[in-house]
GROMACS .gro file of C-alpha atoms in nm:
model
  479
    1MET     CA    1  19.424  10.867   8.471
    2ARG     CA    2  19.763  10.858   8.657
    3ALA     CA    3  19.858  11.129   8.904
    4PHE     CA    4  20.199  11.157   9.082
    5VAL     CA    5  20.152  11.298   9.428
    6GLY     CA    6  20.368  11.359   9.733
    7GLN     CA    7  20.382  11.167  10.062
    8ARG     CA    8  20.158  11.415  10.246
    9SER     CA    9  19.903  11.390   9.969
   10VAL     CA   10  19.903  11.012   9.997
   11ARG     CA   11  19.828  11.042  10.369
   12LEU     CA   12  19.539  11.278  10.285
   13ALA     CA   13  19.402  11.031  10.030
   14LYS     CA   14  19.420  10.754  10.291
   15GLY     CA   15  19.250  10.977  10.544
   16LEU     CA   16  18.953  11.019  10.314
   17SER     CA   17  18.869  10.653  10.378
   18SER     CA   18  18.861  10.698  10.754
   19PRO     CA   19  18.535  10.611  10.938
   20SER     CA   20  18.444  10.977  10.977
   21LEU     CA   21  18.427  11.016  10.599
   22GLN     CA   22  18.291  10.678  10.500
   23HIS     CA   23  17.945  10.816  10.419
   24THR     CA   24  18.075  11.081  10.181
   25SER     CA   25  18.111  10.988   9.817
   26ILE     CA   26  18.416  11.161   9.668
   27SER     CA   27  18.413  11.217   9.295
   28PRO     CA   28  18.751  11.139   9.125
   29ARG     CA   29  18.711  11.441   8.899
   30CYS     CA   30  18.774  11.664   9.200
   31PHE     CA   31  19.148  11.581   9.220
   32ARG     CA   32  19.296  11.778   8.935
   33VAL     CA   33  19.671  11.816   8.875
   34PRO     CA   34  19.718  12.143   8.680
   35GLY     CA   35  20.064  12.131   8.520
   36PRO     CA   36  20.355  12.074   8.757
   37LYS     CA   37  20.147  12.165   9.061
   38LEU     CA   38  20.051  11.858   9.267
   39PHE     CA   39  19.735  11.982   9.441
   40HIS     CA   40  19.539  12.304   9.437
   41SER     CA   41  19.580  12.476   9.772
   42SER     CA   42  19.198  12.487   9.809
   43PRO     CA   43  19.070  12.174   9.637
   44VAL     CA   44  18.703  12.130   9.554
   45LEU     CA   45  18.561  11.841   9.754
   46CYS     CA   46  18.263  11.696   9.567
   47GLN     CA   47  17.985  11.504   9.732
   48VAL     CA   48  17.729  11.312   9.527
   49GLN     CA   49  17.385  11.386   9.669
   50PRO     CA   50  17.074  11.190   9.569
   51TYR     CA   51  16.796  11.440   9.498
   52LEU     CA   52  16.480  11.292   9.655
   53LEU     CA   53  16.128  11.363   9.532
   54ALA     CA   54  15.958  11.557   9.812
   55ASP     CA   55  15.592  11.532   9.911
   56ILE     CA   56  15.417  11.804   9.708
   57GLY     CA   57  15.109  11.794   9.930
   58GLU     CA   58  14.775  11.618   9.984
   59GLY     CA   59  14.945  11.286  10.068
   60ILE     CA   60  15.072  11.225   9.715
   61THR     CA   61  15.284  10.907   9.700
   62GLU     CA   62  15.393  10.909   9.335
   63CYS     CA   63  15.421  11.146   9.040
   64ARG     CA   64  15.462  11.107   8.665
   65ILE     CA   65  15.762  11.273   8.500
   66VAL     CA   66  15.623  11.520   8.244
   67GLN     CA   67  15.951  11.665   8.116
   68TRP     CA   68  16.316  11.714   8.212
   69PHE     CA   69  16.484  12.053   8.192
   70VAL     CA   70  16.832  11.906   8.251
   71LYS     CA   71  17.040  11.607   8.142
   72SER     CA   72  17.339  11.420   8.281
   73GLY     CA   73  17.646  11.645   8.284
   74ASP     CA   74  17.454  11.973   8.310
   75ARG     CA   75  17.558  12.223   8.577
   76VAL     CA   76  17.275  12.362   8.790
   77SER     CA   77  17.240  12.629   9.058
   78GLN     CA   78  16.993  12.661   9.341
   79PHE     CA   79  16.635  12.727   9.227
   80ASP     CA   80  16.710  12.626   8.866
   81PRO     CA   81  16.419  12.421   8.723
   82ILE     CA   82  16.504  12.051   8.705
   83CYS     CA   83  16.186  11.883   8.588
   84GLU     CA   84  15.808  11.901   8.578
   85VAL     CA   85  15.604  11.629   8.749
   86GLN     CA   86  15.232  11.560   8.747
   87SER     CA   87  15.046  11.413   9.038
   88ASP     CA   88  14.687  11.298   9.025
   89LYS     CA   89  14.584  11.655   9.103
   90ALA     CA   90  14.826  11.905   8.951
   91SER     CA   91  15.151  11.966   8.765
   92VAL     CA   92  15.444  12.100   8.969
   93GLU     CA   93  15.785  12.231   8.862
   94ILE     CA   94  16.072  12.089   9.072
   95THR     CA   95  16.373  12.318   9.131
   96SER     CA   96  16.728  12.243   9.248
   97ARG     CA   97  16.829  12.278   9.612
   98TYR     CA   98  17.201  12.257   9.534
   99ASP     CA   99  17.478  12.401   9.319
  100GLY     CA  100  17.653  12.125   9.129
  101VAL     CA  101  17.658  11.891   8.831
  102ILE     CA  102  17.395  11.633   8.736
  103THR     CA  103  17.560  11.289   8.739
  104ALA     CA  104  17.264  11.055   8.689
  105ILE     CA  105  16.894  11.072   8.604
  106HIS     CA  106  16.687  10.786   8.742
  107HIS     CA  107  16.360  10.827   8.548
  108GLN     CA  108  16.257  10.885   8.189
  109VAL     CA  109  15.964  11.097   8.070
  110ASP     CA  110  15.625  10.935   8.152
  111GLU     CA  111  15.776  10.709   8.419
  112MET     CA  112  15.639  10.716   8.775
  113ALA     CA  113  15.864  10.859   9.048
  114ILE     CA  114  15.803  10.762   9.411
  115VAL     CA  115  15.798  11.026   9.686
  116GLY     CA  116  16.109  10.988   9.902
  117LYS     CA  117  16.308  10.810   9.629
  118PRO     CA  118  16.587  10.970   9.418
  119LEU     CA  119  16.493  11.163   9.106
  120LEU     CA  120  16.856  11.219   9.010
  121ASP     CA  121  17.208  11.250   9.154
  122ILE     CA  122  17.390  11.584   9.188
  123ASP     CA  123  17.764  11.630   9.243
  124VAL     CA  124  17.749  11.905   9.506
  125GLU     CA  125  18.062  12.119   9.530
  126ASP     CA  126  18.198  12.244   9.866
  127GLU     CA  127  18.510  12.459   9.885
  128THR     CA  128  18.745  12.323  10.155
  129SER     CA  129  19.095  12.425  10.257
  130PRO     CA  130  19.286  12.130  10.412
  131ASP     CA  131  19.651  12.182  10.496
  132ILE     CA  132  19.811  12.044  10.180
  133PRO     CA  133  20.160  12.189  10.126
  134PRO     CA  134  20.325  12.197   9.785
  135GLN     CA  135  20.580  11.929   9.695
  136GLY     CA  136  20.871  12.144   9.806
  137ASP     CA  137  20.757  12.125  10.169
  138THR     CA  138  20.742  11.746  10.181
  139ALA     CA  139  21.106  11.692  10.276
  140GLN     CA  140  21.077  11.947  10.558
  141ASP     CA  141  20.768  11.766  10.687
  142THR     CA  142  20.957  11.434  10.689
  143ALA     CA  143  21.255  11.577  10.872
  144THR     CA  144  21.035  11.732  11.138
  145THR     CA  145  20.857  11.409  11.218
  146GLY     CA  146  21.184  11.223  11.249
  147GLY     CA  147  21.048  10.921  11.062
  148ASP     CA  148  21.226  10.707  10.812
  149ALA     CA  149  21.264  10.869  10.479
  150GLU     CA  150  21.015  10.749  10.224
  151PRO     CA  151  21.030  10.792   9.847
  152GLU     CA  152  20.976  11.151   9.750
  153SER     CA  153  20.678  11.067   9.535
  154THR     CA  154  20.440  10.779   9.513
  155MET     CA  155  20.242  10.681   9.209
  156VAL     CA  156  19.870  10.662   9.279
  157THR     CA  157  19.646  10.521   9.010
  158SER     CA  158  19.289  10.646   9.007
  159THR     CA  159  19.029  10.514   8.772
  160ILE     CA  160  18.750  10.751   8.683
  161PRO     CA  161  18.429  10.551   8.644
  162GLU     CA  162  18.230  10.617   8.334
  163GLU     CA  163  17.895  10.782   8.394
  164PRO     CA  164  17.603  10.558   8.303
  165ALA     CA  165  17.447  10.646   7.975
  166VAL     CA  166  17.105  10.805   8.012
  167LYS     CA  167  16.856  10.734   7.745
  168LEU     CA  168  16.719  11.067   7.630
  169GLU     CA  169  16.373  11.126   7.494
  170PRO     CA  170  16.323  11.271   7.146
  171LYS     CA  171  16.404  11.638   7.114
  172HIS     CA  172  16.058  11.789   7.155
  173SER     CA  173  15.873  11.521   7.353
  174GLY     CA  174  15.932  11.686   7.691
  175LEU     CA  175  15.798  12.020   7.567
  176ALA     CA  176  15.489  11.875   7.398
  177ALA     CA  177  15.142  11.965   7.518
  178PRO     CA  178  14.939  11.697   7.702
  179ALA     CA  179  14.721  11.636   7.394
  180VAL     CA  180  15.032  11.578   7.182
  181ARG     CA  181  15.183  11.338   7.435
  182ARG     CA  182  14.858  11.145   7.452
  183ILE     CA  183  14.853  11.098   7.073
  184MET     CA  184  15.220  10.989   7.090
  185LYS     CA  185  15.140  10.717   7.341
  186GLU     CA  186  14.817  10.600   7.176
  187HIS     CA  187  14.973  10.563   6.830
  188ASP     CA  188  15.336  10.487   6.928
  189ILE     CA  189  15.474  10.782   6.729
  190ASP     CA  190  15.838  10.895   6.734
  191ILE     CA  191  15.798  11.271   6.776
  192SER     CA  192  16.140  11.336   6.621
  193LYS     CA  193  15.993  11.220   6.287
  194VAL     CA  194  15.708  11.473   6.301
  195ALA     CA  195  15.761  11.814   6.141
  196GLY     CA  196  15.666  12.076   6.400
  197THR     CA  197  15.509  12.405   6.293
  198GLY     CA  198  15.505  12.565   6.638
  199LYS     CA  199  15.751  12.814   6.783
  200GLY     CA  200  16.106  12.680   6.772
  201GLY     CA  201  15.991  12.369   6.586
  202ARG     CA  202  15.755  12.263   6.863
  203VAL     CA  203  15.514  11.988   6.758
  204LEU     CA  204  15.148  12.087   6.785
  205LYS     CA  205  14.839  11.869   6.799
  206GLU     CA  206  14.760  11.961   6.438
  207ASP     CA  207  15.105  11.837   6.333
  208MET     CA  208  15.039  11.500   6.499
  209LEU     CA  209  14.699  11.463   6.331
  210ARG     CA  210  14.849  11.554   5.992
  211HIS     CA  211  15.126  11.298   6.047
  212LEU     CA  212  14.868  11.031   6.130
  213SER     CA  213  14.662  11.108   5.821
  214GLN     CA  214  14.974  11.081   5.605
  215GLN     CA  215  15.055  10.744   5.760
  216ASP     CA  216  14.702  10.620   5.698
  217SER     CA  217  14.714  10.724   5.334
  218MET     CA  218  15.053  10.556   5.279
  219SER     CA  219  14.987  10.231   5.467
  220PRO     CA  220  14.748   9.973   5.314
  221ALA     CA  221  14.474   9.852   5.544
  222PRO     CA  222  14.584   9.524   5.705
  223VAL     CA  223  14.374   9.216   5.646
  224LEU     CA  224  14.301   9.048   5.979
  225ASN     CA  225  14.197   8.689   6.005
  226ASP     CA  226  13.963   8.579   6.281
  227THR     CA  227  14.250   8.471   6.507
  228THR     CA  228  14.429   8.807   6.479
  229ALA     CA  229  14.108   9.001   6.541
  230ASN     CA  230  14.029   8.799   6.851
  231GLU     CA  231  14.380   8.839   6.992
  232ALA     CA  232  14.408   9.213   6.923
  233HIS     CA  233  14.413   9.405   7.251
  234GLU     CA  234  14.605   9.672   7.437
  235THR     CA  235  14.689   9.696   7.805
  236VAL     CA  236  14.747  10.050   7.928
  237ARG     CA  237  14.859  10.185   8.263
  238LEU     CA  238  14.619  10.418   8.442
  239SER     CA  239  14.721  10.783   8.427
  240PRO     CA  240  14.775  10.969   8.757
  241THR     CA  241  14.431  11.130   8.720
  242ASP     CA  242  14.264  10.796   8.650
  243SER     CA  243  14.453  10.632   8.937
  244GLN     CA  244  14.326  10.894   9.181
  245MET     CA  245  13.971  10.851   9.050
  246PHE     CA  246  14.006  10.474   9.100
  247LYS     CA  247  14.109  10.522   9.465
  248VAL     CA  248  13.844  10.784   9.546
  249MET     CA  249  13.556  10.601   9.379
  250THR     CA  250  13.654  10.275   9.549
  251ARG     CA  251  13.623  10.453   9.885
  252ALA     CA  252  13.296  10.610   9.773
  253LEU     CA  253  13.140  10.264   9.737
  254SER     CA  254  13.119  10.247  10.118
  255ILE     CA  255  12.877  10.544  10.125
  256PRO     CA  256  12.501  10.470  10.115
  257HIS     CA  257  12.380  10.715   9.849
  258PHE     CA  258  12.038  10.880   9.862
  259GLY     CA  259  11.932  11.022   9.524
  260TYR     CA  260  11.692  11.308   9.451
  261THR     CA  261  11.608  11.446   9.105
  262HIS     CA  262  11.382  11.737   9.011
  263ASN     CA  263  11.310  11.976   8.723
  264VAL     CA  264  11.395  12.345   8.755
  265ASP     CA  265  11.249  12.621   8.537
  266LEU     CA  266  11.543  12.841   8.432
  267THR     CA  267  11.347  13.070   8.199
  268SER     CA  268  11.383  13.382   8.416
  269LEU     CA  269  11.753  13.313   8.472
  270THR     CA  270  11.814  13.260   8.098
  271ARG     CA  271  11.643  13.590   8.010
  272PHE     CA  272  11.838  13.773   8.279
  273ARG     CA  273  12.171  13.635   8.152
  274ARG     CA  274  12.089  13.731   7.793
  275LYS     CA  275  12.006  14.084   7.904
  276ILE     CA  276  12.338  14.118   8.093
  277ASN     CA  277  12.539  13.976   7.803
  278ALA     CA  278  12.365  14.202   7.550
  279ARG     CA  279  12.433  14.505   7.768
  280ALA     CA  280  12.803  14.412   7.782
  281GLU     CA  281  12.815  14.381   7.402
  282ASN     CA  282  12.678  14.733   7.356
  283LEU     CA  283  12.926  14.905   7.588
  284PRO     CA  284  13.144  15.166   7.407
  285GLY     CA  285  13.483  15.029   7.309
  286HIS     CA  286  13.382  14.671   7.390
  287ASP     CA  287  13.590  14.410   7.209
  288LYS     CA  288  13.341  14.144   7.102
  289THR     CA  289  13.619  13.904   7.004
  290SER     CA  290  13.735  13.886   7.367
  291MET     CA  291  13.389  13.894   7.522
  292THR     CA  292  13.328  13.653   7.808
  293ARG     CA  293  12.961  13.563   7.839
  294LEU     CA  294  12.800  13.484   8.170
  295SER     CA  295  12.699  13.119   8.196
  296ALA     CA  296  12.441  12.972   8.431
  297LEU     CA  297  12.703  12.809   8.656
  298PRO     CA  298  12.800  13.117   8.867
  299PHE     CA  299  12.430  13.183   8.934
  300ILE     CA  300  12.379  12.821   9.042
  301LEU     CA  301  12.682  12.834   9.274
  302LYS     CA  302  12.568  13.161   9.431
  303ALA     CA  303  12.210  13.038   9.479
  304LEU     CA  304  12.344  12.714   9.626
  305SER     CA  305  12.556  12.911   9.873
  306GLN     CA  306  12.254  13.109   9.989
  307THR     CA  307  12.053  12.787  10.023
  308PHE     CA  308  12.323  12.628  10.239
  309SER     CA  309  12.288  12.911  10.489
  310LYS     CA  310  11.950  12.750  10.565
  311TYR     CA  311  12.066  12.388  10.532
  312PRO     CA  312  12.427  12.387  10.658
  313LYS     CA  313  12.451  12.009  10.708
  314LEU     CA  314  12.497  11.957  10.333
  315ASN     CA  315  12.813  12.169  10.342
  316ALA     CA  316  13.011  11.941  10.571
  317HIS     CA  317  13.282  11.676  10.607
  318LEU     CA  318  13.219  11.338  10.767
  319ASP     CA  319  13.476  11.146  10.969
  320PRO     CA  320  13.327  10.795  11.002
  321GLY     CA  321  13.562  10.714  11.289
  322SER     CA  322  13.793  10.416  11.331
  323ASP     CA  323  13.921  10.188  11.608
  324GLY     CA  324  13.612  10.250  11.819
  325ASP     CA  325  13.606  10.630  11.770
  326ALA     CA  326  13.262  10.784  11.725
  327PRO     CA  327  13.181  10.936  11.383
  328GLN     CA  328  13.194  11.315  11.363
  329LEU     CA  329  13.030  11.562  11.123
  330THR     CA  330  13.217  11.891  11.072
  331ILE     CA  331  12.994  12.165  10.930
  332LYS     CA  332  13.194  12.407  10.714
  333HIS     CA  333  13.105  12.776  10.737
  334SER     CA  334  13.303  12.866  10.425
  335HIS     CA  335  13.136  12.758  10.102
  336ASP     CA  336  13.422  12.611   9.897
  337PHE     CA  337  13.269  12.427   9.602
  338GLY     CA  338  13.456  12.190   9.374
  339ILE     CA  339  13.356  12.217   9.007
  340ALA     CA  340  13.412  11.915   8.783
  341ILE     CA  341  13.598  12.009   8.462
  342ASP     CA  342  13.661  11.782   8.164
  343THR     CA  343  14.025  11.816   8.049
  344PRO     CA  344  14.253  11.635   7.799
  345SER     CA  345  14.415  11.448   8.090
  346GLY     CA  346  14.084  11.348   8.251
  347LEU     CA  347  13.833  11.486   8.500
  348LEU     CA  348  13.972  11.747   8.740
  349VAL     CA  349  13.787  11.919   9.025
  350PRO     CA  350  13.937  12.259   9.116
  351VAL     CA  351  13.783  12.447   9.408
  352VAL     CA  352  13.613  12.788   9.403
  353LYS     CA  353  13.672  12.916   9.756
  354GLY     CA  354  13.460  13.152   9.965
  355ILE     CA  355  13.159  13.160   9.733
  356GLN     CA  356  12.954  13.339   9.998
  357ASN     CA  357  13.186  13.641   9.955
  358HIS     CA  358  13.181  13.645   9.573
  359SER     CA  359  12.963  13.843   9.337
  360ILE     CA  360  12.833  13.687   9.016
  361ILE     CA  361  13.098  13.868   8.810
  362SER     CA  362  13.388  13.762   9.033
  363LEU     CA  363  13.252  13.406   9.046
  364ASP     CA  364  13.239  13.390   8.668
  365ALA     CA  365  13.598  13.517   8.643
  366GLU     CA  366  13.724  13.262   8.899
  367ILE     CA  367  13.547  12.974   8.723
  368LYS     CA  368  13.702  13.074   8.389
  369ARG     CA  369  14.047  13.107   8.550
  370LEU     CA  370  14.036  12.763   8.707
  371SER     CA  371  13.893  12.608   8.391
  372ALA     CA  372  14.175  12.750   8.177
  373LEU     CA  373  14.443  12.629   8.420
  374ALA     CA  374  14.284  12.283   8.437
  375LYS     CA  375  14.279  12.240   8.059
  376GLU     CA  376  14.643  12.355   8.037
  377GLY     CA  377  14.747  12.120   8.318
  378LYS     CA  378  14.873  12.411   8.531
  379LEU     CA  379  14.653  12.386   8.840
  380ALA     CA  380  14.842  12.433   9.166
  381PRO     CA  381  14.788  12.188   9.454
  382SER     CA  382  14.617  12.470   9.647
  383ASP     CA  383  14.358  12.497   9.365
  384MET     CA  384  14.256  12.134   9.416
  385LYS     CA  385  14.205  12.095   9.790
  386GLY     CA  386  13.955  12.200  10.054
  387ALA     CA  387  13.624  12.136   9.874
  388THR     CA  388  13.318  12.127  10.101
  389PHE     CA  389  13.068  12.040   9.824
  390THR     CA  390  13.090  11.939   9.458
  391VAL     CA  391  12.894  12.055   9.152
  392SER     CA  392  12.916  11.850   8.832
  393ASN     CA  393  12.785  12.048   8.533
  394ILE     CA  394  12.733  11.748   8.306
  395GLY     CA  395  12.497  11.961   8.098
  396SER     CA  396  12.795  12.131   7.934
  397ILE     CA  397  12.854  11.800   7.752
  398GLY     CA  398  12.495  11.679   7.725
  399GLY     CA  399  12.242  11.467   7.905
  400ALA     CA  400  11.963  11.552   8.143
  401ALA     CA  401  11.963  11.343   8.460
  402VAL     CA  402  12.280  11.203   8.618
  403SER     CA  403  12.362  10.990   8.921
  404PRO     CA  404  12.660  11.172   9.078
  405VAL     CA  405  12.893  10.991   9.319
  406ILE     CA  406  12.986  11.154   9.651
  407VAL     CA  407  13.357  11.222   9.703
  408PRO     CA  408  13.451  11.158  10.068
  409PRO     CA  409  13.481  11.324  10.313
  410MET     CA  410  13.202  11.539  10.164
  411VAL     CA  411  12.842  11.434  10.228
  412ALA     CA  412  12.662  11.553   9.914
  413ILE     CA  413  12.704  11.637   9.545
  414LEU     CA  414  12.489  11.809   9.279
  415GLY     CA  415  12.469  11.721   8.910
  416VAL     CA  416  12.337  11.985   8.667
  417GLY     CA  417  12.181  11.862   8.343
  418LYS     CA  418  12.153  12.034   8.006
  419ALA     CA  419  11.901  12.320   7.981
  420GLU     CA  420  11.638  12.246   7.716
  421SER     CA  421  11.342  12.432   7.568
  422VAL     CA  422  11.019  12.246   7.647
  423PRO     CA  423  10.646  12.324   7.635
  424MET     CA  424  10.501  12.370   7.983
  425PHE     CA  425  10.164  12.459   8.133
  426ILE     CA  426  10.175  12.791   8.319
  427ASP     CA  427   9.905  13.005   8.478
  428ASN     CA  428   9.842  13.351   8.333
  429GLU     CA  429   9.732  13.659   8.529
  430GLN     CA  430   9.369  13.545   8.513
  431GLY     CA  431   9.460  13.211   8.667
  432GLU     CA  432   9.405  13.024   8.343
  433SER     CA  433   9.648  12.757   8.226
  434GLN     CA  434   9.823  12.798   7.895
  435ILE     CA  435  10.113  12.635   7.713
  436ALA     CA  436  10.435  12.833   7.686
  437ARG     CA  437  10.795  12.770   7.587
  438ARG     CA  438  11.019  12.742   7.891
  439GLU     CA  439  11.387  12.663   7.965
  440ARG     CA  440  11.414  12.361   8.191
  441ALA     CA  441  11.705  12.168   8.345
  442VAL     CA  442  11.723  11.860   8.565
  443LEU     CA  443  11.912  11.885   8.895
  444SER     CA  444  12.031  11.553   9.040
  445TRP     CA  445  12.140  11.523   9.403
  446SER     CA  446  12.326  11.249   9.587
  447ALA     CA  447  12.356  11.263   9.967
  448ASP     CA  448  12.517  11.046  10.234
  449HIS     CA  449  12.218  10.872  10.390
  450ARG     CA  450  12.415  10.803  10.710
  451VAL     CA  451  12.393  11.169  10.813
  452LEU     CA  452  12.131  11.324  10.580
  453ASP     CA  453  11.768  11.212  10.566
  454GLY     CA  454  11.562  11.229  10.249
  455ALA     CA  455  11.327  11.502  10.371
  456SER     CA  456  11.613  11.742  10.451
  457VAL     CA  457  11.771  11.687  10.109
  458ALA     CA  458  11.436  11.738   9.934
  459ARG     CA  459  11.367  12.065  10.119
  460CYS     CA  460  11.716  12.194  10.037
  461ALA     CA  461  11.673  12.100   9.669
  462GLU     CA  462  11.335  12.271   9.638
  463SER     CA  463  11.468  12.583   9.812
  464LEU     CA  464  11.745  12.602   9.551
  465ALA     CA  465  11.492  12.554   9.271
  466LYS     CA  466  11.279  12.840   9.404
  467SER     CA  467  11.580  13.075   9.407
  468LEU     CA  468  11.679  12.985   9.051
  469GLU     CA  469  11.323  13.014   8.918
  470SER     CA  470  11.279  13.364   9.064
  471ILE     CA  471  11.592  13.563   8.987
  472ASP     CA  472  11.465  13.867   9.181
  473GLU     CA  473  11.464  13.672   9.507
  474LEU     CA  474  11.831  13.587   9.478
  475GLY     CA  475  11.927  13.939   9.583
  476LEU     CA  476  12.256  13.916   9.392
  477SER     CA  477  12.487  14.212   9.351
  478LEU     CA  478  12.674  14.244   9.022
  479LYS     CA  479  13.012  14.420   9.045
   0.00000   0.00000   0.00000
């Protein structure tokens, strides 16, 4: 691009390279010459700003790019969504802090972005009004200064650099659900070749599975020789969730675990839940299709909270100390329990806060809310922090006993096994033993043996069992 400008304008252009402006990047597109006019009286001075990934909380150092809402060349305003990132704990939507134009995007979908490093570059526009007279005033300026006359106009050649090409992802990959993106990565599928049946052509999980089945039916099974079979392997990068689990469990290896396992008779609790659920079904106008049934988990959390009022040391954080500092145990008065939830992206542990203030009904609603957000990948950072104790309900998948691993800085964890119907000996009213069908589950405890002795853990566990086996003694209020 060639632009013919006056003497005063040349001095302005030279001034832009002065030391006071050396740290400001000036975009060539800002100097426009509309028709015969040399410069706009209020030119737009553009400054390219790198947009840095901020710390989204909990000491996160890197995030995975889930999807971009913008591309190079798009104009954005403050608070416009730019992209969605996923840390090892939650997904967060990043919004713009500037008004301007996107000039470069530094990461593709599924790449890892480092906190404090640029996500993209934005051409930020600032309206300025330097004293730039029109061409007609140039001669008067020269006469006033008394300097030697210079040519009326000077040719300045400015080369506009081409913007680097940004490789864009397929059309619907950024909007795909986590399950769809996982299938894409596992099977190396180009999503643009999959016919989407969702809203606006969005590709659903069912579309991906149908596409895979069609590929399997069309492709003959390969014949592998022994060499090919032995060499077949795949190296995958740990997801953010798996990376966080790797770090936490590595730290957990330094904790001396004390294990305690016992059987709990849940027959009374099971009958009570069935009675409550049946009563809800028979309410006038009740929509059975949207019915939410009470599970055993809110009862276990509430009974555990009441038990911790007698054994508060299990609801605590341990600071082991460093550089000669003495270890400290901080007992938490608020019962904020993390609940392990299996999701498409891995195991997540959202936190139910203030359990001592909840009723069974409100606990059940909060558990269902957090579970739904976890499976959709929409948990906020605040939903994931502050746990004082962890409950892993492995029984929802299967299995009886489990050996749960303590997550520091907590000092204990409880694993709940699957409830099963078993024959048990019980005493009747006459004191005679008889066999009856009972509902039984195994509770598995792990405690930090540096601060909790075995006897204290055993007493706490048996106190919880007594509360669960006698529902009347729980003293729970249903709202």
